[in-house]
PDB file of C-alpha atoms (C1' of nucleotides) in Angstrom:
ATOM      1  CA  MET A 778       3.098   3.960  -6.940  1.00  0.00           C
ATOM      2  CA  LEU A 779       5.611   1.895  -4.986  1.00  0.00           C
ATOM      3  CA  LYS A 780       3.047   0.396  -2.662  1.00  0.00           C
ATOM      4  CA  GLY A 781       4.903   0.435   0.586  1.00  0.00           C
ATOM      5  CA  HIS A 782       8.306  -0.324  -0.864  1.00  0.00           C
ATOM      6  CA  LEU A 783       9.364   3.247  -1.411  1.00  0.00           C
ATOM      7  CA  ASP A 784      11.706   3.294   1.551  1.00  0.00           C
ATOM      8  CA  ALA A 785      13.513   0.170   0.386  1.00  0.00           C
ATOM      9  CA  VAL A 786      13.848   1.648  -3.087  1.00  0.00           C
ATOM     10  CA  LEU A 787      15.284   4.869  -1.720  1.00  0.00           C
ATOM     11  CA  LEU A 788      17.754   3.162   0.591  1.00  0.00           C
ATOM     12  CA  ALA A 789      18.876   0.783  -2.163  1.00  0.00           C
ATOM     13  CA  THR A 790      19.226   3.578  -4.693  1.00  0.00           C
ATOM     14  CA  ILE A 791      21.406   5.664  -2.441  1.00  0.00           C
ATOM     15  CA  GLY A 792      23.433   2.648  -1.397  1.00  0.00           C
ATOM     16  CA  ASP A 793      27.050   3.681  -0.973  1.00  0.00           C
ATOM     17  CA  GLU A 794      26.802   6.866  -2.969  1.00  0.00           C
ATOM     18  CA  ALA A 795      25.973  10.382  -1.868  1.00  0.00           C
ATOM     19  CA  LEU A 796      23.001  11.435  -3.942  1.00  0.00           C
ATOM     20  CA  HIS A 797      20.721  14.444  -3.889  1.00  0.00           C
ATOM     21  CA  GLY A 798      16.952  14.293  -4.359  1.00  0.00           C
ATOM     22  CA  TYR A 799      16.832  15.163  -8.009  1.00  0.00           C
ATOM     23  CA  ALA A 800      19.564  12.652  -8.842  1.00  0.00           C
ATOM     24  CA  ILE A 801      17.730   9.991  -6.845  1.00  0.00           C
ATOM     25  CA  ILE A 802      14.662  10.423  -9.035  1.00  0.00           C
ATOM     26  CA  GLU A 803      16.776   9.969 -12.147  1.00  0.00           C
ATOM     27  CA  ALA A 804      18.630   7.003 -10.682  1.00  0.00           C
ATOM     28  CA  ILE A 805      15.380   5.233  -9.821  1.00  0.00           C
ATOM     29  CA  ARG A 806      14.062   5.840 -13.312  1.00  0.00           C
ATOM     30  CA  ALA A 807      17.276   4.483 -14.842  1.00  0.00           C
ATOM     31  CA  ARG A 808      17.777   1.484 -12.571  1.00  0.00           C
ATOM     32  CA  SER A 809      14.165   0.372 -12.764  1.00  0.00           C
ATOM     33  CA  GLY A 810      14.352   0.253 -16.528  1.00  0.00           C
ATOM     34  CA  GLY A 811      11.780   3.016 -16.752  1.00  0.00           C
ATOM     35  CA  HIS A 812       9.252   1.230 -14.560  1.00  0.00           C
ATOM     36  CA  PHE A 813       9.257   3.929 -11.924  1.00  0.00           C
ATOM     37  CA  ASP A 814       9.211   7.649 -12.575  1.00  0.00           C
ATOM     38  CA  LEU A 815       8.506   9.157  -9.189  1.00  0.00           C
ATOM     39  CA  PRO A 816       7.346  12.730  -8.716  1.00  0.00           C
ATOM     40  CA  GLU A 817       9.190  15.107  -6.425  1.00  0.00           C
ATOM     41  CA  GLY A 818       6.191  15.244  -4.129  1.00  0.00           C
ATOM     42  CA  THR A 819       6.848  11.618  -3.360  1.00  0.00           C
ATOM     43  CA  ILE A 820      10.617  11.770  -2.983  1.00  0.00           C
ATOM     44  CA  TYR A 821      11.302  14.823  -0.856  1.00  0.00           C
ATOM     45  CA  PRO A 822       8.880  14.085   1.975  1.00  0.00           C
ATOM     46  CA  ALA A 823      10.120  10.495   2.030  1.00  0.00           C
ATOM     47  CA  LEU A 824      13.752  11.599   2.309  1.00  0.00           C
ATOM     48  CA  HIS A 825      12.836  13.886   5.192  1.00  0.00           C
ATOM     49  CA  ARG A 826      10.982  11.079   6.888  1.00  0.00           C
ATOM     50  CA  LEU A 827      13.915   8.695   6.518  1.00  0.00           C
ATOM     51  CA  GLU A 828      16.336  11.278   7.838  1.00  0.00           C
ATOM     52  CA  LEU A 829      14.100  11.935  10.818  1.00  0.00           C
ATOM     53  CA  ALA A 830      14.020   8.193  11.416  1.00  0.00           C
ATOM     54  CA  GLY A 831      17.819   8.148  11.467  1.00  0.00           C
ATOM     55  CA  LEU A 832      18.225   6.019   8.347  1.00  0.00           C
ATOM     56  CA  LEU A 833      19.644   8.816   6.236  1.00  0.00           C
ATOM     57  CA  ALA A 834      21.976  11.723   6.894  1.00  0.00           C
ATOM     58  CA  SER A 835      22.104  14.829   4.740  1.00  0.00           C
ATOM     59  CA  ARG A 836      24.449  17.722   4.129  1.00  0.00           C
ATOM     60  CA  TRP A 837      24.364  20.717   1.803  1.00  0.00           C
ATOM     61  CA  VAL A 838      26.909  20.744  -0.974  1.00  0.00           C
ATOM     62  CA  GLN A 839      27.879  23.630  -3.264  1.00  0.00           C
ATOM     63  CA  PRO A 840      29.107  22.183  -6.578  1.00  0.00           C
ATOM     64  CA  ASP A 841      31.477  24.183  -8.837  1.00  0.00           C
ATOM     65  CA  GLY A 842      28.677  24.944 -11.256  1.00  0.00           C
ATOM     66  CA  GLY A 843      25.011  24.844 -10.415  1.00  0.00           C
ATOM     67  CA  ARG A 844      23.080  25.547  -7.268  1.00  0.00           C
ATOM     68  CA  LYS A 845      23.319  24.051  -3.807  1.00  0.00           C
ATOM     69  CA  ARG A 846      22.154  20.500  -3.320  1.00  0.00           C
ATOM     70  CA  ARG A 847      21.231  18.486  -0.292  1.00  0.00           C
ATOM     71  CA  VAL A 848      22.987  15.136  -0.585  1.00  0.00           C
ATOM     72  CA  TYR A 849      21.947  12.063   1.346  1.00  0.00           C
ATOM     73  CA  THR A 850      23.954   9.104   2.582  1.00  0.00           C
ATOM     74  CA  LEU A 851      22.945   5.998   4.505  1.00  0.00           C
ATOM     75  CA  THR A 852      23.621   5.832   8.210  1.00  0.00           C
ATOM     76  CA  ASP A 853      24.624   2.544   9.830  1.00  0.00           C
ATOM     77  CA  SER A 854      21.042   2.165  10.864  1.00  0.00           C
ATOM     78  CA  GLY A 855      20.010   2.803   7.276  1.00  0.00           C
ATOM     79  CA  ARG A 856      22.306   0.082   6.013  1.00  0.00           C
ATOM     80  CA  ARG A 857      20.877  -2.377   8.493  1.00  0.00           C
ATOM     81  CA  SER A 858      17.387  -1.338   7.530  1.00  0.00           C
ATOM     82  CA  LEU A 859      18.160  -1.883   3.864  1.00  0.00           C
ATOM     83  CA  VAL A 860      19.235  -5.454   4.555  1.00  0.00           C
ATOM     84  CA  GLU A 861      16.003  -6.083   6.426  1.00  0.00           C
ATOM     85  CA  ARG A 862      13.868  -4.480   3.774  1.00  0.00           C
ATOM     86  CA  ARG A 863      15.490  -6.470   0.994  1.00  0.00           C
ATOM     87  CA  ALA A 864      14.682  -9.653   2.881  1.00  0.00           C
ATOM     88  CA  GLY A 865      11.197  -8.347   3.551  1.00  0.00           C
ATOM     89  CA  TRP A 866      10.640  -7.683  -0.117  1.00  0.00           C
ATOM     90  CA  GLN A 867      11.803 -11.145  -1.131  1.00  0.00           C
ATOM     91  CA  SER A 868       9.518 -12.725   1.419  1.00  0.00           C
ATOM     92  CA  PHE A 869       6.609 -10.574   0.304  1.00  0.00           C
ATOM     93  CA  ALA A 870       7.231 -11.198  -3.383  1.00  0.00           C
ATOM     94  CA  SER A 871       7.474 -14.948  -2.952  1.00  0.00           C
ATOM     95  CA  GLY A 872       4.192 -14.903  -1.040  1.00  0.00           C
ATOM     96  CA  ILE A 873       2.438 -13.018  -3.814  1.00  0.00           C
ATOM     97  CA  ASP A 874       4.037 -15.251  -6.440  1.00  0.00           C
ATOM     98  CA  LEU A 875       2.646 -18.290  -4.652  1.00  0.00           C
ATOM     99  CA  VAL A 876      -0.868 -16.912  -4.536  1.00  0.00           C
ATOM    100  CA  LEU A 877      -0.888 -15.537  -8.066  1.00  0.00           C
ATOM    101  CA  GLY A 878       0.782 -18.636  -9.406  1.00  0.00           C
ATOM    102  CA  SER A 879       2.828 -16.404 -11.682  1.00  0.00           C
ATOM    103  CA  ARG A 880       6.409 -17.366 -11.087  1.00  0.00           C
ATOM    104  CA  ALA A 881       5.749 -20.478  -8.998  1.00  0.00           C
TER     105      ALA A 881
ATOM    106  CA  MET B1165      -0.476  -5.734   4.450  1.00  0.00           C
ATOM    107  CA  LEU B1166      -0.751  -6.549   0.762  1.00  0.00           C
ATOM    108  CA  LYS B1167       0.313  -3.137  -0.394  1.00  0.00           C
ATOM    109  CA  GLY B1168      -1.988  -2.545  -3.276  1.00  0.00           C
ATOM    110  CA  HIS B1169      -2.060  -6.123  -4.482  1.00  0.00           C
ATOM    111  CA  LEU B1170      -5.020  -7.238  -2.418  1.00  0.00           C
ATOM    112  CA  ASP B1171      -7.412  -7.211  -5.365  1.00  0.00           C
ATOM    113  CA  ALA B1172      -5.123  -9.396  -7.446  1.00  0.00           C
ATOM    114  CA  VAL B1173      -4.747 -11.798  -4.545  1.00  0.00           C
ATOM    115  CA  LEU B1174      -8.505 -12.028  -4.075  1.00  0.00           C
ATOM    116  CA  LEU B1175      -9.229 -12.546  -7.747  1.00  0.00           C
ATOM    117  CA  ALA B1176      -6.505 -15.172  -8.070  1.00  0.00           C
ATOM    118  CA  THR B1177      -7.606 -16.979  -4.930  1.00  0.00           C
ATOM    119  CA  ILE B1178     -11.194 -17.257  -6.069  1.00  0.00           C
ATOM    120  CA  GLY B1179     -10.124 -18.246  -9.564  1.00  0.00           C
ATOM    121  CA  ASP B1180     -12.563 -20.807 -10.923  1.00  0.00           C
ATOM    122  CA  GLU B1181     -13.990 -21.831  -7.585  1.00  0.00           C
ATOM    123  CA  ALA B1182     -16.953 -20.442  -5.692  1.00  0.00           C
ATOM    124  CA  LEU B1183     -15.604 -19.369  -2.332  1.00  0.00           C
ATOM    125  CA  HIS B1184     -17.093 -17.510   0.606  1.00  0.00           C
ATOM    126  CA  GLY B1185     -15.267 -14.855   2.610  1.00  0.00           C
ATOM    127  CA  TYR B1186     -14.116 -17.001   5.460  1.00  0.00           C
ATOM    128  CA  ALA B1187     -12.829 -19.708   3.104  1.00  0.00           C
ATOM    129  CA  ILE B1188     -10.990 -17.061   1.099  1.00  0.00           C
ATOM    130  CA  ILE B1189      -9.067 -16.010   4.186  1.00  0.00           C
ATOM    131  CA  GLU B1190      -8.054 -19.611   4.821  1.00  0.00           C
ATOM    132  CA  ALA B1191      -7.162 -20.197   1.183  1.00  0.00           C
ATOM    133  CA  ILE B1192      -4.916 -17.146   1.120  1.00  0.00           C
ATOM    134  CA  ARG B1193      -3.194 -18.275   4.290  1.00  0.00           C
ATOM    135  CA  ALA B1194      -2.672 -21.753   2.866  1.00  0.00           C
ATOM    136  CA  ARG B1195      -1.613 -20.779  -0.649  1.00  0.00           C
ATOM    137  CA  SER B1196       0.776 -18.102   0.527  1.00  0.00           C
ATOM    138  CA  GLY B1197       2.585 -20.585   2.696  1.00  0.00           C
ATOM    139  CA  GLY B1198       1.556 -18.680   5.793  1.00  0.00           C
ATOM    140  CA  HIS B1199       2.894 -15.351   4.525  1.00  0.00           C
ATOM    141  CA  PHE B1200      -0.493 -13.668   4.568  1.00  0.00           C
ATOM    142  CA  ASP B1201      -3.071 -13.974   7.303  1.00  0.00           C
ATOM    143  CA  LEU B1202      -5.590 -11.287   6.474  1.00  0.00           C
ATOM    144  CA  PRO B1203      -8.152 -10.016   8.949  1.00  0.00           C
ATOM    145  CA  GLU B1204     -11.840 -10.038   8.119  1.00  0.00           C
ATOM    146  CA  GLY B1205     -11.899  -6.268   8.234  1.00  0.00           C
ATOM    147  CA  THR B1206      -9.679  -6.348   5.172  1.00  0.00           C
ATOM    148  CA  ILE B1207     -11.455  -9.060   3.228  1.00  0.00           C
ATOM    149  CA  TYR B1208     -15.125  -8.249   3.497  1.00  0.00           C
ATOM    150  CA  PRO B1209     -14.973  -4.600   2.463  1.00  0.00           C
ATOM    151  CA  ALA B1210     -12.665  -5.573  -0.404  1.00  0.00           C
ATOM    152  CA  LEU B1211     -15.093  -8.229  -1.646  1.00  0.00           C
ATOM    153  CA  HIS B1212     -17.904  -5.696  -1.568  1.00  0.00           C
ATOM    154  CA  ARG B1213     -15.788  -3.222  -3.457  1.00  0.00           C
ATOM    155  CA  LEU B1214     -14.902  -5.773  -6.129  1.00  0.00           C
ATOM    156  CA  GLU B1215     -18.518  -6.815  -6.497  1.00  0.00           C
ATOM    157  CA  LEU B1216     -19.568  -3.198  -6.856  1.00  0.00           C
ATOM    158  CA  ALA B1217     -16.895  -2.817  -9.519  1.00  0.00           C
ATOM    159  CA  GLY B1218     -18.384  -5.751 -11.402  1.00  0.00           C
ATOM    160  CA  LEU B1219     -15.388  -8.060 -11.007  1.00  0.00           C
ATOM    161  CA  LEU B1220     -17.120 -10.445  -8.625  1.00  0.00           C
ATOM    162  CA  ALA B1221     -20.648 -11.810  -8.348  1.00  0.00           C
ATOM    163  CA  SER B1222     -22.090 -13.215  -5.144  1.00  0.00           C
ATOM    164  CA  ARG B1223     -24.989 -15.404  -4.077  1.00  0.00           C
ATOM    165  CA  TRP B1224     -26.170 -16.757  -0.736  1.00  0.00           C
ATOM    166  CA  VAL B1225     -25.868 -20.475  -0.208  1.00  0.00           C
ATOM    167  CA  GLN B1226     -27.381 -22.602   2.563  1.00  0.00           C
ATOM    168  CA  PRO B1227     -25.131 -25.634   3.104  1.00  0.00           C
ATOM    169  CA  ASP B1228     -26.545 -28.853   4.624  1.00  0.00           C
ATOM    170  CA  GLY B1229     -24.882 -28.169   7.943  1.00  0.00           C
ATOM    171  CA  GLY B1230     -23.725 -24.781   9.125  1.00  0.00           C
ATOM    172  CA  ARG B1231     -24.984 -21.287   8.546  1.00  0.00           C
ATOM    173  CA  LYS B1232     -25.626 -19.349   5.341  1.00  0.00           C
ATOM    174  CA  ARG B1233     -22.636 -18.204   3.342  1.00  0.00           C
ATOM    175  CA  ARG B1234     -22.176 -15.631   0.659  1.00  0.00           C
ATOM    176  CA  VAL B1235     -20.120 -17.245  -2.098  1.00  0.00           C
ATOM    177  CA  TYR B1236     -18.229 -15.254  -4.701  1.00  0.00           C
ATOM    178  CA  THR B1237     -17.295 -16.090  -8.263  1.00  0.00           C
ATOM    179  CA  LEU B1238     -15.396 -14.147 -10.905  1.00  0.00           C
ATOM    180  CA  THR B1239     -17.309 -12.379 -13.632  1.00  0.00           C
ATOM    181  CA  ASP B1240     -15.911 -12.197 -17.154  1.00  0.00           C
ATOM    182  CA  SER B1241     -14.675  -8.752 -16.312  1.00  0.00           C
ATOM    183  CA  GLY B1242     -13.045 -10.169 -13.189  1.00  0.00           C
ATOM    184  CA  ARG B1243     -11.220 -12.802 -15.216  1.00  0.00           C
ATOM    185  CA  ARG B1244      -9.916 -10.161 -17.598  1.00  0.00           C
ATOM    186  CA  SER B1245      -8.883  -8.016 -14.665  1.00  0.00           C
ATOM    187  CA  LEU B1246      -7.015 -10.913 -13.119  1.00  0.00           C
ATOM    188  CA  VAL B1247      -4.971 -11.382 -16.277  1.00  0.00           C
ATOM    189  CA  GLU B1248      -4.091  -7.694 -16.269  1.00  0.00           C
ATOM    190  CA  ARG B1249      -3.229  -7.652 -12.600  1.00  0.00           C
ATOM    191  CA  ARG B1250      -0.998 -10.675 -12.889  1.00  0.00           C
ATOM    192  CA  ALA B1251       0.919  -8.916 -15.640  1.00  0.00           C
ATOM    193  CA  GLY B1252       0.954  -5.760 -13.560  1.00  0.00           C
ATOM    194  CA  TRP B1253       2.416  -7.598 -10.608  1.00  0.00           C
ATOM    195  CA  GLN B1254       5.155  -9.175 -12.706  1.00  0.00           C
ATOM    196  CA  SER B1255       6.078  -5.826 -14.166  1.00  0.00           C
ATOM    197  CA  PHE B1256       6.077  -4.219 -10.740  1.00  0.00           C
ATOM    198  CA  ALA B1257       8.095  -7.005  -9.144  1.00  0.00           C
ATOM    199  CA  SER B1258      10.722  -6.978 -11.868  1.00  0.00           C
ATOM    200  CA  GLY B1259      11.064  -3.221 -11.442  1.00  0.00           C
ATOM    201  CA  ILE B1260      11.615  -3.545  -7.709  1.00  0.00           C
ATOM    202  CA  ASP B1261      13.990  -6.452  -8.246  1.00  0.00           C
ATOM    203  CA  LEU B1262      16.063  -4.315 -10.582  1.00  0.00           C
ATOM    204  CA  VAL B1263      16.317  -1.462  -8.114  1.00  0.00           C
ATOM    205  CA  LEU B1264      16.948  -3.615  -5.068  1.00  0.00           C
ATOM    206  CA  GLY B1265      19.350  -5.834  -6.956  1.00  0.00           C
ATOM    207  CA  SER B1266      17.860  -8.788  -5.138  1.00  0.00           C
ATOM    208  CA  ARG B1267      16.875 -11.249  -7.803  1.00  0.00           C
ATOM    209  CA  ALA B1268      18.600  -9.512 -10.710  1.00  0.00           C
TER     210      ALA B1268
ATOM    211  C1'  DA C 404     -27.993 -27.681  29.834  1.00  0.00           C
ATOM    212  C1'  DA C 405     -24.631 -24.314  29.648  1.00  0.00           C
ATOM    213  C1'  DG C 406     -20.615 -22.357  28.151  1.00  0.00           C
ATOM    214  C1'  DT C 407     -17.008 -22.030  24.976  1.00  0.00           C
ATOM    215  C1'  DT C 408     -15.026 -22.203  20.510  1.00  0.00           C
ATOM    216  C1'  DA C 409     -15.207 -22.018  15.566  1.00  0.00           C
ATOM    217  C1'  DT C 410     -17.640 -20.477  11.723  1.00  0.00           C
ATOM    218  C1'  DA C 411     -19.473 -16.621   9.277  1.00  0.00           C
ATOM    219  C1'  DC C 412     -20.846 -11.992   8.183  1.00  0.00           C
ATOM    220  C1'  DC C 413     -20.486  -6.888   8.699  1.00  0.00           C
ATOM    221  C1'  DT C 414     -19.107  -1.659   9.572  1.00  0.00           C
ATOM    222  C1'  DA C 415     -17.227   2.790  11.349  1.00  0.00           C
ATOM    223  C1'  DG C 416     -13.269   4.997  12.085  1.00  0.00           C
ATOM    224  C1'  DC C 417      -8.404   5.562  11.620  1.00  0.00           C
ATOM    225  C1'  DA C 418      -3.489   5.601  10.095  1.00  0.00           C
ATOM    226  C1'  DT C 419      -0.394   5.332   6.436  1.00  0.00           C
ATOM    227  C1'  DC C 420       1.155   6.173   2.074  1.00  0.00           C
ATOM    228  C1'  DA C 421       2.269   8.437  -1.947  1.00  0.00           C
ATOM    229  C1'  DC C 422       0.370  11.558  -5.353  1.00  0.00           C
ATOM    230  C1'  DT C 423      -1.442  16.242  -7.128  1.00  0.00           C
ATOM    231  C1'  DA C 424      -0.704  20.713  -7.501  1.00  0.00           C
ATOM    232  C1'  DG C 425       1.059  24.181  -6.356  1.00  0.00           C
ATOM    233  C1'  DG C 426       5.408  27.589  -4.949  1.00  0.00           C
ATOM    234  C1'  DC C 427      10.256  29.125  -4.788  1.00  0.00           C
ATOM    235  C1'  DT C 428      15.239  29.791  -6.493  1.00  0.00           C
ATOM    236  C1'  DT C 429      19.357  29.559  -9.444  1.00  0.00           C
ATOM    237  C1'  DA C 430      22.002  28.275 -13.580  1.00  0.00           C
ATOM    238  C1'  DA C 431      22.212  27.185 -18.441  1.00  0.00           C
ATOM    239  C1'  DA C 432      20.585  27.664 -23.146  1.00  0.00           C
ATOM    240  C1'  DC C 433      18.612  30.014 -26.828  1.00  0.00           C
TER     241       DC C 433
ATOM    242  C1'  DG D 475      16.246  38.487 -21.821  1.00  0.00           C
ATOM    243  C1'  DT D 476      13.433  34.950 -21.638  1.00  0.00           C
ATOM    244  C1'  DT D 477      12.642  30.245 -21.492  1.00  0.00           C
ATOM    245  C1'  DT D 478      14.074  25.730 -19.886  1.00  0.00           C
ATOM    246  C1'  DA D 479      16.248  22.654 -16.795  1.00  0.00           C
ATOM    247  C1'  DA D 480      17.947  21.788 -12.276  1.00  0.00           C
ATOM    248  C1'  DG D 481      16.854  21.774  -7.556  1.00  0.00           C
ATOM    249  C1'  DC D 482      14.241  22.076  -3.207  1.00  0.00           C
ATOM    250  C1'  DC D 483       9.831  22.225  -0.677  1.00  0.00           C
ATOM    251  C1'  DT D 484       4.758  21.726   1.434  1.00  0.00           C
ATOM    252  C1'  DA D 485      -0.312  21.475   2.100  1.00  0.00           C
ATOM    253  C1'  DG D 486      -3.954  18.891   1.032  1.00  0.00           C
ATOM    254  C1'  DT D 487      -6.113  14.699  -0.659  1.00  0.00           C
ATOM    255  C1'  DG D 488      -7.573   9.993  -2.127  1.00  0.00           C
ATOM    256  C1'  DA D 489      -6.881   5.266  -1.744  1.00  0.00           C
ATOM    257  C1'  DT D 490      -5.890   1.398   0.960  1.00  0.00           C
ATOM    258  C1'  DG D 491      -6.155  -1.851   4.470  1.00  0.00           C
ATOM    259  C1'  DC D 492      -6.157  -2.397   9.466  1.00  0.00           C
ATOM    260  C1'  DT D 493      -8.258  -2.049  14.371  1.00  0.00           C
ATOM    261  C1'  DA D 494     -11.856  -2.776  17.060  1.00  0.00           C
ATOM    262  C1'  DG D 495     -15.931  -3.431  17.577  1.00  0.00           C
ATOM    263  C1'  DG D 496     -20.813  -5.876  16.737  1.00  0.00           C
ATOM    264  C1'  DT D 497     -24.026  -9.905  15.400  1.00  0.00           C
ATOM    265  C1'  DA D 498     -25.547 -14.736  14.688  1.00  0.00           C
ATOM    266  C1'  DT D 499     -25.372 -19.806  14.283  1.00  0.00           C
ATOM    267  C1'  DA D 500     -23.404 -24.441  14.749  1.00  0.00           C
ATOM    268  C1'  DA D 501     -20.362 -27.664  17.006  1.00  0.00           C
ATOM    269  C1'  DC D 502     -17.878 -29.218  20.749  1.00  0.00           C
ATOM    270  C1'  DT D 503     -17.022 -29.640  25.966  1.00  0.00           C
ATOM    271  C1'  DT D 504     -18.042 -30.197  30.429  1.00  0.00           C
TER     272       DT D 504
END
DNA sequence: AAGTTATACCTAGCATCACTAGGCTTAAAC
DNA sequence: GTTTAAGCCTAGTGATGCTAGGTATAACTT
């Protein structure tokens, strides 16, 4: 469970690449050091939601081998949103750190 | 919104004191440096839930001035849970940090 | 004395979020 | 040729915390 930070994680994972859903799941697992292993039922609806919100754009790609994939890239709005969400996360995390006295 | 970490925040805020609901709200606001200003509709049901779960115990207290208060303290189980939740938060936060590349 | 503000507790209902549990298709591996 | 991996999708559900309301008492103002 990403507890409200799923969108930030998705935007940050896609970053400047063009990734498809399945690859995004693997990238999150890899980059989080195994902390997060998200099910498809979490990822696909979230990608659709972010595209509808104008933060992501998608196109279908037919690779040489393998089946068609829908690849996602950030829009300008998505890039701006990522900056905001990163700041939002840092603010949130420092607030929790203060209260928990963990990293203070 | 505390995004799934409300219980940890409550347990940590109460800590070794005996606090009542209203004071808990003020303590969270103060200790978080103003980050979190939680409404009563969040706090009271959560306290009841934690008491039902055996992590908190409550008793009514009549102070010299002012009206009756229900004060909460941690149970042994609550103290153990706090330790776990602190560790859980650190693990979660480091995972998000890795993915967002914010504090990495 | 009356009204307002601060203290203090509570609940029903609602929106969001992400997960479970399924289904579908195509390519690779055995 | 059949199983496994890659790849996409949705309906329904449970948990979570907020909104918006209600109640009561004490302190402060006018």
